[in-house]
XYZ file of C-alpha atoms in Angstrom:
339
model
C -61.199 83.325 -67.077
C -62.309 83.295 -63.459
C -64.436 80.813 -61.560
C -61.791 78.165 -61.903
C -62.121 78.070 -65.672
C -58.349 77.656 -65.724
C -57.952 74.323 -63.985
C -54.432 75.008 -62.760
C -55.877 77.829 -60.626
C -59.166 76.632 -59.147
C -59.139 79.407 -56.517
C -61.394 81.430 -58.736
C -64.714 82.996 -59.033
C -67.459 88.506 -54.106
C -67.019 91.715 -55.880
C -69.091 94.754 -55.007
C -70.604 93.095 -51.947
C -70.278 93.823 -48.257
C -69.044 92.117 -45.115
C -71.552 89.556 -43.869
C -72.731 89.693 -40.239
C -70.896 87.054 -38.160
C -72.880 83.817 -38.023
C -75.231 84.781 -40.844
C -73.900 81.980 -43.070
C -73.857 78.948 -40.710
C -73.591 76.516 -43.638
C -70.649 78.101 -45.431
C -67.439 76.064 -45.494
C -63.825 77.038 -46.086
C -62.184 74.233 -48.083
C -58.426 74.204 -47.701
C -55.717 72.382 -49.635
C -52.576 71.980 -47.527
C -53.922 74.593 -45.123
C -54.611 77.298 -47.734
C -58.020 78.499 -48.922
C -58.844 76.813 -52.195
C -62.632 76.949 -52.504
C -65.866 77.529 -50.713
C -68.366 74.853 -49.856
C -71.741 74.441 -48.216
C -72.777 72.113 -45.410
C -75.733 69.966 -46.514
C -75.553 67.415 -43.696
C -73.578 67.133 -40.474
C -70.964 65.030 -42.282
C -71.203 66.261 -45.863
C -70.102 69.347 -47.786
C -71.277 70.237 -51.293
C -68.879 72.133 -53.544
C -67.647 72.439 -57.137
C -65.896 69.524 -58.838
C -63.281 71.764 -60.469
C -61.921 72.610 -57.018
C -60.162 69.236 -56.998
C -58.385 69.627 -60.324
C -55.062 70.041 -58.526
C -55.530 67.206 -56.059
C -58.266 64.806 -55.056
C -56.170 63.214 -52.324
C -58.261 63.450 -49.170
C -55.267 63.601 -46.837
C -54.372 67.086 -48.123
C -57.840 68.568 -47.699
C -59.569 70.062 -44.657
C -62.965 71.699 -44.254
C -63.400 74.570 -41.792
C -66.952 75.222 -40.592
C -68.151 77.953 -38.259
C -65.468 80.271 -39.610
C -65.922 83.995 -40.232
C -62.493 85.643 -40.028
C -59.772 83.548 -41.652
C -57.020 85.516 -39.914
C -57.935 84.153 -36.493
C -59.669 81.261 -34.774
C -63.383 81.908 -34.382
C -65.297 80.631 -31.308
C -67.461 78.241 -33.368
C -64.727 77.172 -35.757
C -64.277 73.450 -36.376
C -61.510 72.061 -38.558
C -62.512 68.741 -40.093
C -60.462 66.322 -42.139
C -61.816 65.095 -45.454
C -62.637 61.411 -45.423
C -63.857 61.047 -49.007
C -64.107 63.280 -52.066
C -66.751 62.383 -54.653
C -66.777 64.398 -57.852
C -69.724 63.937 -60.177
C -68.932 61.016 -62.501
C -69.889 63.089 -65.560
C -67.974 66.244 -64.665
C -66.364 67.706 -67.779
C -63.264 69.768 -66.924
C -63.349 71.446 -70.335
C -66.973 72.598 -70.362
C -67.533 72.601 -66.586
C -70.737 70.650 -67.101
C -71.749 68.749 -63.940
C -69.434 70.936 -61.846
C -70.453 69.527 -58.490
C -68.815 67.385 -55.806
C -69.355 66.054 -52.310
C -66.848 65.919 -49.478
C -67.511 63.463 -46.671
C -66.026 64.668 -43.403
C -64.048 62.379 -41.118
C -66.633 62.924 -38.368
C -69.886 64.868 -37.974
C -69.640 68.543 -37.102
C -71.126 69.819 -33.860
C -74.258 71.723 -34.836
C -75.000 75.102 -33.286
C -76.643 78.377 -34.189
C -73.551 79.177 -36.256
C -72.960 75.725 -37.722
C -75.897 74.063 -39.449
C -76.792 72.558 -42.831
C -78.559 74.552 -45.505
C -81.884 73.393 -46.945
C -81.739 71.598 -50.256
C -83.683 73.250 -53.083
C -87.416 72.881 -53.300
C -89.625 72.986 -56.363
C -90.425 75.070 -58.252
C -87.228 76.951 -58.903
C -87.237 80.674 -58.168
C -88.383 82.994 -60.963
C -86.152 85.205 -63.058
C -85.134 88.261 -61.073
C -85.352 86.551 -57.687
C -82.833 88.189 -55.304
C -80.351 85.493 -54.335
C -77.407 85.722 -51.982
C -73.842 84.572 -52.585
C -71.010 84.539 -50.090
C -67.379 83.600 -49.661
C -63.856 84.689 -48.841
C -63.040 85.301 -52.497
C -61.160 88.220 -54.010
C -62.577 91.702 -53.641
C -61.431 92.446 -57.183
C -60.186 90.326 -60.072
C -56.779 88.768 -59.378
C -56.740 90.481 -55.971
C -56.119 88.938 -52.546
C -58.829 86.954 -50.818
C -61.015 88.618 -48.191
C -60.261 88.142 -44.495
C -63.939 87.889 -43.570
C -67.018 86.408 -45.194
C -68.323 88.721 -47.900
C -71.858 88.575 -49.276
C -73.764 90.069 -52.188
C -77.267 90.056 -53.635
C -77.451 88.827 -57.222
C -80.691 88.449 -59.230
C -81.368 85.301 -61.219
C -81.165 85.774 -64.964
C -83.148 83.921 -67.605
C -81.430 81.200 -69.602
C -81.897 83.192 -72.795
C -80.231 86.261 -71.281
C -77.385 84.144 -69.965
C -76.798 82.414 -73.303
C -76.818 85.748 -75.089
C -74.198 87.098 -72.687
C -71.873 84.114 -72.509
C -72.638 82.019 -75.566
C -75.274 79.331 -75.892
C -72.624 76.682 -76.541
C -71.107 77.278 -73.092
C -74.286 77.094 -71.030
C -76.044 73.782 -70.350
C -79.371 73.109 -68.645
C -77.530 72.215 -65.444
C -76.094 75.751 -65.232
C -77.709 79.135 -64.657
C -76.574 82.747 -64.397
C -77.036 85.332 -61.680
C -75.764 88.863 -61.410
C -75.981 92.243 -63.082
C -75.362 92.800 -66.766
C -74.129 96.245 -65.767
C -71.342 94.539 -63.823
C -69.876 95.541 -60.482
C -71.304 92.789 -58.258
C -70.238 89.173 -58.683
C -68.494 86.203 -57.144
C -64.752 86.018 -57.802
C -61.484 84.226 -56.980
C -61.829 81.962 -53.948
C -65.626 81.801 -54.085
C -65.846 78.688 -56.291
C -67.905 75.942 -54.686
C -69.670 78.397 -52.410
C -73.434 78.729 -52.008
C -76.067 80.724 -53.834
C -79.163 80.739 -51.650
C -82.655 82.195 -51.648
C -84.732 82.802 -48.549
C -88.247 81.404 -48.381
C -90.281 84.351 -47.127
C -92.919 82.061 -45.602
C -90.670 79.787 -43.528
C -87.672 82.090 -43.286
C -85.411 79.217 -44.315
C -82.643 79.547 -46.842
C -82.608 77.089 -49.737
C -79.535 76.218 -51.747
C -80.074 76.719 -55.480
C -76.592 77.157 -56.859
C -72.927 76.314 -56.423
C -70.506 78.989 -57.640
C -68.883 77.537 -60.752
C -67.314 79.887 -63.293
C -67.425 83.235 -65.018
C -65.700 85.372 -67.623
C -63.819 87.791 -65.393
C -65.191 89.126 -62.112
C -67.994 91.658 -62.076
C -67.415 92.649 -65.687
C -70.143 94.339 -67.702
C -72.288 91.833 -69.577
C -70.569 88.859 -67.911
C -72.724 87.414 -65.120
C -71.537 84.595 -62.880
C -72.399 80.994 -63.698
C -73.659 78.540 -61.088
C -74.317 74.811 -60.980
C -78.060 74.163 -60.767
C -78.288 72.156 -57.530
C -81.866 70.968 -58.044
C -80.681 69.011 -61.091
C -78.431 66.957 -58.800
C -80.695 66.506 -55.792
C -81.180 62.780 -56.415
C -77.448 62.265 -56.914
C -76.671 64.127 -53.681
C -79.138 62.105 -51.656
C -78.115 58.785 -53.193
C -74.442 59.421 -52.468
C -75.067 60.522 -48.900
C -77.454 57.774 -47.903
C -77.082 55.192 -50.656
C -80.872 55.270 -50.534
C -81.538 54.108 -54.076
C -79.409 50.975 -53.769
C -80.949 49.975 -50.451
C -84.544 50.571 -51.501
C -84.053 48.846 -54.836
C -82.665 45.777 -53.085
C -85.557 45.873 -50.639
C -88.174 46.238 -53.363
C -86.645 43.437 -55.409
C -86.711 41.100 -52.426
C -90.269 42.003 -51.478
C -91.418 41.552 -55.065
C -89.973 38.035 -55.176
C -91.568 37.239 -51.842
C -94.922 38.776 -52.713
C -96.673 35.738 -54.194
C -95.310 33.400 -51.560
C -96.298 35.667 -48.654
C -99.785 36.293 -49.976
C -100.370 32.542 -50.172
C -99.240 31.980 -46.598
C -100.597 35.010 -44.722
C -104.203 35.893 -44.010
C -105.441 38.687 -46.297
C -106.374 40.817 -43.270
C -102.631 41.417 -42.843
C -102.600 43.456 -46.052
C -105.906 45.244 -45.482
C -105.535 46.073 -41.794
C -102.258 45.125 -40.096
C -99.845 46.407 -42.760
C -101.450 49.875 -43.100
C -101.372 50.229 -39.317
C -97.700 49.237 -39.283
C -96.816 51.778 -41.969
C -98.675 54.513 -40.101
C -96.782 53.599 -36.921
C -93.415 53.708 -38.684
C -93.999 57.160 -40.127
C -95.449 58.578 -36.914
C -92.440 57.228 -35.017
C -90.129 58.734 -37.615
C -91.681 62.166 -37.196
C -91.485 61.992 -33.395
C -87.875 60.846 -33.497
C -86.957 63.557 -35.953
C -88.609 66.188 -33.775
C -86.565 65.077 -30.767
C -83.349 65.360 -32.771
C -84.110 68.876 -33.981
C -82.481 71.021 -31.327
C -82.405 73.992 -33.704
C -85.596 75.574 -34.995
C -83.887 76.413 -38.269
C -83.037 72.815 -39.166
C -84.950 72.103 -42.350
C -86.505 68.993 -43.854
C -84.479 67.434 -46.617
C -81.304 65.448 -46.063
C -81.818 64.997 -42.316
C -85.468 64.006 -42.720
C -84.661 61.497 -45.439
C -81.849 60.041 -43.355
C -84.227 59.406 -40.465
C -86.742 57.667 -42.705
C -83.986 55.475 -44.130
C -82.836 54.532 -40.632
C -86.376 53.588 -39.612
C -86.856 51.518 -42.766
C -83.508 49.780 -42.291
C -84.422 48.906 -38.711
C -87.785 47.564 -39.834
C -86.171 45.304 -42.439
C -82.804 44.659 -40.825
C -83.342 40.930 -41.170
C -83.100 41.383 -44.943
C -79.790 43.196 -44.618
C -78.392 40.231 -42.683
C -79.068 37.796 -45.523
C -75.775 36.694 -47.118
C -75.348 38.147 -50.625
C -75.157 34.633 -52.049
C -78.720 34.024 -50.853
C -80.262 37.199 -52.248
C -81.304 35.328 -55.393
C -83.085 32.624 -53.404
C -86.435 31.269 -54.522
C -89.303 31.527 -52.088
C -90.477 27.932 -51.997
C -91.592 25.563 -49.292
């Protein structure tokens, strides 16, 4: 079984593809365990890499892992190459190593990467999901044939999305969950393979030209075999989890909303109603307009997409606006708003 289905050999899962043009995959990451290629990954933020959870079956000790961005040829140092240490590895809490359900993980880098034309985050998936047959792209340094050596340079291939019914018929409905999908050719010949696990499956938006991440290479029955398409983790199903882990947004906003709810009656009794009908709407409009301007200044690359970076900026603005709340001692968070 390829695609890391055998946990003792997670270096599994581009067959029948071609060499990618240098710099054409600025978000692809080479994840190394003790200096050796173990899995692929994809940059979703300047400090975060998304990959497959099964990649860490052998070791989840951060000190042994490095992430190489801006790399094309693994046999030599590339001009844009940056070797980053792993600061934190977060596998999905519900990852099942037997069924590969929830096969997704995040790696926090020790410091942000330097963004350039050849190093930049991919866009997170947008709704709706692409239709069956949509031509997606996969890439990696994985084996050129099953059980073969890894490729020296980034390889890429076009694989069409398959319907869930087709995928279940090919692989078995008991093996495929709603958080997985298949892509590839039932005729075989083109597929992801050993070393590609954790790598990206992307689709280009023809209107904006941006590439959106829809899948993480997970597992497969062989490599490029007839009737055995590759299986990918459905990224859109984990978008909230990704964002909450990166920015801890849910926890912060929930705390903020709880505090404001408790204060609501008290504040409304003490503040003139014009604050809520005039001043507050103006303040909100100012915050969001400032956020957009700030974000525009930070976008030095035209290809940087909304998503993680945009959300991060809004969180920073909100935190600044309510920083007095964050300074309240935890013991006082349950305070009553009384005179």
